[in-house]
Coordinates of N, CA, C and O in Angstrom, one line a residue:
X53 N 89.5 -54.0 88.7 CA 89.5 -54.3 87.3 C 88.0 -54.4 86.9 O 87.1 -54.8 87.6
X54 N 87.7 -54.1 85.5 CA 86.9 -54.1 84.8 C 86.9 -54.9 83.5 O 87.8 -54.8 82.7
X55 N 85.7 -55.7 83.5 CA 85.5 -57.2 82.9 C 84.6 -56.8 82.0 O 83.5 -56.5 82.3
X56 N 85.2 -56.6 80.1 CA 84.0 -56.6 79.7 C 83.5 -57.7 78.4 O 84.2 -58.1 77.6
X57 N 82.7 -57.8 78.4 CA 81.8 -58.5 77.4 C 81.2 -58.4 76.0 O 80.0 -58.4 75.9
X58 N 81.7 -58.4 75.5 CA 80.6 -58.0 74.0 C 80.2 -59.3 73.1 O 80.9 -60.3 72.9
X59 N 78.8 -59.0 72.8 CA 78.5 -60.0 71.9 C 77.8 -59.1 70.8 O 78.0 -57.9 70.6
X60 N 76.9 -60.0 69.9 CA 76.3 -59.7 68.9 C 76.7 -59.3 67.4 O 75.8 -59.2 66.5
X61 N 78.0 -59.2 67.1 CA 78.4 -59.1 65.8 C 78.1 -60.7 65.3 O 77.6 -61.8 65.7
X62 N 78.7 -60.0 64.0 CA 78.4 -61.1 62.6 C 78.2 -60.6 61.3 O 78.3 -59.4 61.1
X63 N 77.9 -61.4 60.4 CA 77.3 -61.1 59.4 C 76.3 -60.6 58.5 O 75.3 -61.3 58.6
X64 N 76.1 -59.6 57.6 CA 74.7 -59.2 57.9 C 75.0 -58.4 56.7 O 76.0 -57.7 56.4
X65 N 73.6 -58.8 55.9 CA 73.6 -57.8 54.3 C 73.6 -56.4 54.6 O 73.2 -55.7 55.6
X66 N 74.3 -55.9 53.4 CA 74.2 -54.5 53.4 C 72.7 -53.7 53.3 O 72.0 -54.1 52.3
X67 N 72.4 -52.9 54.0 CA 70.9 -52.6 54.6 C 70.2 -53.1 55.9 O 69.2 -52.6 56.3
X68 N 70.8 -54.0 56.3 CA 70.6 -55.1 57.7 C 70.9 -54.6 58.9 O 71.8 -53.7 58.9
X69 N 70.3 -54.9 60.0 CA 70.8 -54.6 60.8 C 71.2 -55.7 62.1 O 70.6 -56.8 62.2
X70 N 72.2 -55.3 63.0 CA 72.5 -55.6 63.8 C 72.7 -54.9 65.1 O 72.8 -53.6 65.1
X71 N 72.6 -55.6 66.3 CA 72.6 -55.2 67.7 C 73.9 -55.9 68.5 O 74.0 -57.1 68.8
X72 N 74.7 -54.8 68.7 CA 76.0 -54.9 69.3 C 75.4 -54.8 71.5 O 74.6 -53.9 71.9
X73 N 76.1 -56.1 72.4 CA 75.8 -55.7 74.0 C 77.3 -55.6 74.1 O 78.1 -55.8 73.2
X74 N 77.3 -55.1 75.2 CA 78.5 -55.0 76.0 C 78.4 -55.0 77.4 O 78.1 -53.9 77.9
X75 N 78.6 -56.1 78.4 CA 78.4 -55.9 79.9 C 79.4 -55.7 80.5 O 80.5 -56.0 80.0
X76 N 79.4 -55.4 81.3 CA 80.7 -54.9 82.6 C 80.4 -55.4 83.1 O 79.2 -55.6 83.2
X77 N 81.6 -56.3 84.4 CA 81.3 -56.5 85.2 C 82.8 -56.4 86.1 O 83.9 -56.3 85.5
X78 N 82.5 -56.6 87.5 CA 83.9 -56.7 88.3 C 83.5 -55.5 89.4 O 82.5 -55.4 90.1
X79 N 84.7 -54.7 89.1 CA 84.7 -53.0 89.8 C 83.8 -52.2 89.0 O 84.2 -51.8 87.9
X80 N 82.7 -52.1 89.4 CA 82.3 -51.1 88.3 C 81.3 -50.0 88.7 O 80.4 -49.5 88.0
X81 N 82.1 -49.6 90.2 CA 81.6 -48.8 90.8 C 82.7 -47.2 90.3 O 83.9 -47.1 90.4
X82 N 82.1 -46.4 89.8 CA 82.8 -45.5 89.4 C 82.8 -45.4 87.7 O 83.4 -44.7 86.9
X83 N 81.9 -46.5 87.4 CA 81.8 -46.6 85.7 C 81.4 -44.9 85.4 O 81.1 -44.1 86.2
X84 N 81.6 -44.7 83.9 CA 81.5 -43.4 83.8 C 80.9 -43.7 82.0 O 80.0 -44.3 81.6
X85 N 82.0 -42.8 81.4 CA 81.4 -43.2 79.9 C 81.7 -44.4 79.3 O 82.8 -44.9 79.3
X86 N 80.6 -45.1 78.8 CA 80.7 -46.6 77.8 C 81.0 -46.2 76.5 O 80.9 -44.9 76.5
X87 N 81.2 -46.6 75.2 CA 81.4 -46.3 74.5 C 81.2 -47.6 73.3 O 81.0 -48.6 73.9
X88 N 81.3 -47.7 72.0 CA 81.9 -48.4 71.1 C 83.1 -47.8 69.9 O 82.8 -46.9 69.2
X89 N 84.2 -48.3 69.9 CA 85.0 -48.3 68.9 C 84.9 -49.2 68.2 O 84.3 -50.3 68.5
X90 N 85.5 -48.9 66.5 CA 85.8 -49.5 65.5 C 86.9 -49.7 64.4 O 87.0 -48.9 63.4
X91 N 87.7 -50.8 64.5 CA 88.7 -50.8 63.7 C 88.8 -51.7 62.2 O 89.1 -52.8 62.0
X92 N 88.5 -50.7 61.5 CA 88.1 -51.5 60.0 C 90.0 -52.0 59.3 O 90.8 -51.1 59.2
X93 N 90.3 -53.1 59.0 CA 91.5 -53.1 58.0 C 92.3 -52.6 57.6 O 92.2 -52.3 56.4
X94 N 93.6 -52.1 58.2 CA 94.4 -51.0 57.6 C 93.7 -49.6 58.5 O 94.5 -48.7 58.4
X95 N 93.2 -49.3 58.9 CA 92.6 -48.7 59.5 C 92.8 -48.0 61.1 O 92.5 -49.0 61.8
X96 N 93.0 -47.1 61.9 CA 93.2 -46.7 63.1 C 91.8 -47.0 63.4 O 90.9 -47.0 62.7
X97 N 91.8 -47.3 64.8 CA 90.4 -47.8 65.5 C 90.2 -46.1 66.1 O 91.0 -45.4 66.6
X98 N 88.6 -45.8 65.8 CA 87.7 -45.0 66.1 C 86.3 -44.8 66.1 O 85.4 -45.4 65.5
X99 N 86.1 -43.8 66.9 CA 85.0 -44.4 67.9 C 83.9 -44.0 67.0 O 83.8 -43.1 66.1
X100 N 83.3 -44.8 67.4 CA 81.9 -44.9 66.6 C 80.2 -44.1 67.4 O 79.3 -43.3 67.0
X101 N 80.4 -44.8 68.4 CA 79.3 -44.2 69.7 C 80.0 -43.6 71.1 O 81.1 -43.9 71.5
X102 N 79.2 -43.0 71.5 CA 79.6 -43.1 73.3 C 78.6 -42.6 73.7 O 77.7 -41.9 73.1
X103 N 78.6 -43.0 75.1 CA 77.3 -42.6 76.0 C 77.9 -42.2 77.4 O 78.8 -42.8 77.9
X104 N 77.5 -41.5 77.7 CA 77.7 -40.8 79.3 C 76.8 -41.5 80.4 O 75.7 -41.8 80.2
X105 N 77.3 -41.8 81.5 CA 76.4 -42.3 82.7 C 74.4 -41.4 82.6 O 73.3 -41.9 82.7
X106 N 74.9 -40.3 82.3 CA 73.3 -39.7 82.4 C 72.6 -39.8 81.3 O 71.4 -39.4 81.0
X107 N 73.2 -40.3 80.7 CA 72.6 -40.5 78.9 C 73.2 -39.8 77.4 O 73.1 -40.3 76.3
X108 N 73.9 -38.7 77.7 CA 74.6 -37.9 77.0 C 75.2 -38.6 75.7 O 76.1 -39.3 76.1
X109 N 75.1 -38.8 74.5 CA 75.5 -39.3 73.5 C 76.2 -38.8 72.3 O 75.9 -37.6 71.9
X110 N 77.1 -39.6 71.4 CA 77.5 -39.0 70.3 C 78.2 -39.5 69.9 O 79.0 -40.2 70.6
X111 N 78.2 -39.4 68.4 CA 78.5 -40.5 67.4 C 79.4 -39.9 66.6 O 79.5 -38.6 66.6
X112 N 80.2 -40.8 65.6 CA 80.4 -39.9 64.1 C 79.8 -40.0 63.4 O 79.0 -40.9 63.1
X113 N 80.0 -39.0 63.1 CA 79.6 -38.5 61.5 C 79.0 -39.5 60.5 O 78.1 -39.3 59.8
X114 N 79.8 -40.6 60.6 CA 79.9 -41.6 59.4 C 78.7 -42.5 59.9 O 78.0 -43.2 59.2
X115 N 78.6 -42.3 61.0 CA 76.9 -43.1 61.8 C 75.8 -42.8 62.1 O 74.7 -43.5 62.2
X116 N 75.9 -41.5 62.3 CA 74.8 -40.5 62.5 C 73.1 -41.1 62.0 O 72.7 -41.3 60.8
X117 N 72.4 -41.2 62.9 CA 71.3 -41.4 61.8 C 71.1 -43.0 61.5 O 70.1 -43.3 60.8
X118 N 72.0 -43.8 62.0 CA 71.7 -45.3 61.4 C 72.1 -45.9 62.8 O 71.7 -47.1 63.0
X119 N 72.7 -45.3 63.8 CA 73.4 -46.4 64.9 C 72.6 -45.5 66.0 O 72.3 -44.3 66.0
X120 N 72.5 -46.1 66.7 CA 71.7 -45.6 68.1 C 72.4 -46.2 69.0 O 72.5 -47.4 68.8
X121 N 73.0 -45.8 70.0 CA 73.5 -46.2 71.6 C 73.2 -46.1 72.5 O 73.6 -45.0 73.0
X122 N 72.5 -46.9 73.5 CA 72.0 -46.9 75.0 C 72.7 -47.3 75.4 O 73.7 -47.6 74.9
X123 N 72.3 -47.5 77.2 CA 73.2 -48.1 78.0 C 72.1 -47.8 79.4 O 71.5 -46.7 79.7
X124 N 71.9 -49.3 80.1 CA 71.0 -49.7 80.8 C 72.2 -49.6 82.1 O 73.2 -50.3 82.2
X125 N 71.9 -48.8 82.9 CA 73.1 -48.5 84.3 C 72.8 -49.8 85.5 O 73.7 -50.4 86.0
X126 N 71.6 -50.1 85.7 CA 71.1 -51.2 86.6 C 72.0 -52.1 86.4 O 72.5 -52.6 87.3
X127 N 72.5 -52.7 84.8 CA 73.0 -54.0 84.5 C 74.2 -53.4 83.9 O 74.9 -54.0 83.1
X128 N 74.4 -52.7 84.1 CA 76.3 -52.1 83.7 C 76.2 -52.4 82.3 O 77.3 -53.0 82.3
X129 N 75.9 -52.4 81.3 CA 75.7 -52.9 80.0 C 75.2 -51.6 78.9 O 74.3 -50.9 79.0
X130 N 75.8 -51.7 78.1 CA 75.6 -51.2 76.5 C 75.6 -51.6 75.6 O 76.3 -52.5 75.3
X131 N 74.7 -50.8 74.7 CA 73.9 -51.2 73.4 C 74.1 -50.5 72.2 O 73.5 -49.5 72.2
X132 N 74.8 -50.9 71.2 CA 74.6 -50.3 69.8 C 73.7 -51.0 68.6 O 74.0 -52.0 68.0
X133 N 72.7 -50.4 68.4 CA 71.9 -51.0 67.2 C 72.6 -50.0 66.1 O 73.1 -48.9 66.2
X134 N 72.2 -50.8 65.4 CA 73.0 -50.2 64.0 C 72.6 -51.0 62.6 O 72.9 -52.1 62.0
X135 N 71.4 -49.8 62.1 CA 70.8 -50.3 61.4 C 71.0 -49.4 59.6 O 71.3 -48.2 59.5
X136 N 70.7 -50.0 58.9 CA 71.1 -49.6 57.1 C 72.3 -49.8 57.4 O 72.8 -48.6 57.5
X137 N 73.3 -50.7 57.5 CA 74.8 -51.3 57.7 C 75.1 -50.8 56.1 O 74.4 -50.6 55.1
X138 N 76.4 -50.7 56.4 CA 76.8 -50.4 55.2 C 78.4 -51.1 54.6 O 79.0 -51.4 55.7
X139 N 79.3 -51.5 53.6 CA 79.8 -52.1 53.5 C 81.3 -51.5 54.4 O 82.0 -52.0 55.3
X140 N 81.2 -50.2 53.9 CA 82.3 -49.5 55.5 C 82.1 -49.3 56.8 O 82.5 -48.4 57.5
X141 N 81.1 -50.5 57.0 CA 80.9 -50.8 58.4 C 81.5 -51.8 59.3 O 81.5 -52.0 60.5
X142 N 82.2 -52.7 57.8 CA 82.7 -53.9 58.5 C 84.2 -53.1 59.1 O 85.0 -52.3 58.7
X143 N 84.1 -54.0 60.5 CA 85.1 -54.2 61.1 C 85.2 -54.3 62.4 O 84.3 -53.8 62.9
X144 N 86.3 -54.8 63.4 CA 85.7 -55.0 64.5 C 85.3 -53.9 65.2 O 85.8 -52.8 64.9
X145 N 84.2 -54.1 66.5 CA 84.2 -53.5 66.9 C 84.2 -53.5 68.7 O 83.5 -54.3 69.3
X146 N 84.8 -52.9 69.1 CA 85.4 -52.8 70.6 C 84.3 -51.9 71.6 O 83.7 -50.9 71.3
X147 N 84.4 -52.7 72.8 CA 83.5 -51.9 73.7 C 84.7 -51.1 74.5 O 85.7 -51.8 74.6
X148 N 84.6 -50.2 74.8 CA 85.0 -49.4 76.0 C 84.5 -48.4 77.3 O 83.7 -47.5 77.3
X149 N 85.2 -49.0 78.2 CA 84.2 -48.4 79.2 C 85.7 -47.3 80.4 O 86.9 -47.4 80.5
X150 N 84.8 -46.4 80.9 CA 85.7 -45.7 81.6 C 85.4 -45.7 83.2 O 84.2 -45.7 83.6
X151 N 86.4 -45.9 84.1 CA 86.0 -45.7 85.1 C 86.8 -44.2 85.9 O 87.9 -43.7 85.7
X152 N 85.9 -43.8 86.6 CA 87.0 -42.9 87.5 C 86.6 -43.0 88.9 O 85.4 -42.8 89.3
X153 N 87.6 -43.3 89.6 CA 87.9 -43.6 91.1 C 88.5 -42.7 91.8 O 88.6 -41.9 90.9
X154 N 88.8 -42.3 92.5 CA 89.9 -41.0 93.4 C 90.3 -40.1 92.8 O 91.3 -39.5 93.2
X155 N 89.5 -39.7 91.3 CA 90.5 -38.7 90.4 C 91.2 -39.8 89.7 O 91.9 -39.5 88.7
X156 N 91.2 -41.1 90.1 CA 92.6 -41.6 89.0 C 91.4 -42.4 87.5 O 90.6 -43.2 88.0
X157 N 91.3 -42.2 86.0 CA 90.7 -42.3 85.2 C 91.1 -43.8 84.8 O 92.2 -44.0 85.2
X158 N 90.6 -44.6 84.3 CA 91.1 -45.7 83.7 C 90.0 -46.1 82.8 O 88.8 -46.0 83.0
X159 N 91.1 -46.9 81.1 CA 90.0 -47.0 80.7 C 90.1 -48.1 80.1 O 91.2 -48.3 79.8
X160 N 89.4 -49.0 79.8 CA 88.7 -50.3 80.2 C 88.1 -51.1 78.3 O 87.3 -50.5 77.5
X161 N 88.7 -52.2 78.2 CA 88.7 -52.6 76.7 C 87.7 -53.7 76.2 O 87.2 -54.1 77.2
X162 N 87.2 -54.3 75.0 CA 86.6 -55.3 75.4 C 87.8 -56.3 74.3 O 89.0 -56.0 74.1
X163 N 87.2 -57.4 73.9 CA 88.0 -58.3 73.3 C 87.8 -57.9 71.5 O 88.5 -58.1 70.6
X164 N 86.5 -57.4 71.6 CA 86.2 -57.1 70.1 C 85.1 -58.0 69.5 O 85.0 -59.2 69.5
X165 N 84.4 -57.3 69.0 CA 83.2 -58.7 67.9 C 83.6 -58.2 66.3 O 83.8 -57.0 66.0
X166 N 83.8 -59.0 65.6 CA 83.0 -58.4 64.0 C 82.1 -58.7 63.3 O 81.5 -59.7 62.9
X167 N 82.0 -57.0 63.1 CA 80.9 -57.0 62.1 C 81.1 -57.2 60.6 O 82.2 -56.8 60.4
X168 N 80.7 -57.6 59.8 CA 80.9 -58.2 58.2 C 79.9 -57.8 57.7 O 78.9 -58.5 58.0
X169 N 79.7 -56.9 57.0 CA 78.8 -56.1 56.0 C 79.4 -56.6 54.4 O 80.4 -56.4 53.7
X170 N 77.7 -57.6 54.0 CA 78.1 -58.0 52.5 C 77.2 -57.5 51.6 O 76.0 -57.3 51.8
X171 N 77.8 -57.3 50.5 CA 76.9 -57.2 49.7 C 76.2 -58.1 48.8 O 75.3 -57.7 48.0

């Protein structure tokens, strides 16, 4: 099993920014891609960032340009900064991480933070 962590949401004017962590911990040999999702109100949850073990990244569309995603492998942990927030930014957002072991894929949730973009 895979344990994960997110902190850093909250509140934050429109134009502001914030910095979303996410740590893993447990099994987390076989980690693979980290990622962030986001599920705004009425809304299906979709992804916002992802990152590949080698660095590989990509966003939507709707973030392009304002959200940046790392992920520091030493400390199993990822990073979304996410800056000129915008008010269709609020909503929670979820870490996810993937593991693959023997061929068998699993993928791995966090509890969620929210973000609140005001105007």
């Amino acid at each position: 099993q895979v344990q994960l962590v997110e902190s850093g949401g909250g509140v934050v004017q429109a134009g502001g920014s914030l910095r979303l962590s996410c740590a893993a911990s447990g099994r987390t040999l076989g980690l693979t891609t980290m990622g962030w999702y986001r599920q705004a109100p009425g809304k299906q949850r979709e992804l916002a960032a992802g990152i590949t073990r080698g660095g590989t990244t990509n966003y939507a569309d709707s973030v392009k340009g304002r959200f940046t995603i790392s992920r520091d492998n030493a400390k199993n942990t990822v990073y979304l900064q996410m800056n000129s927030l915008k008010l269709e930014d609020t909503a929670v957002y979820y870490c996810n991480a993937v593991t693959v072991v023997l061929m068998t894929t699993t993928n791995y949730w966090g509890h969620g933070t929210q973000v609140t973009v005001s105007s």
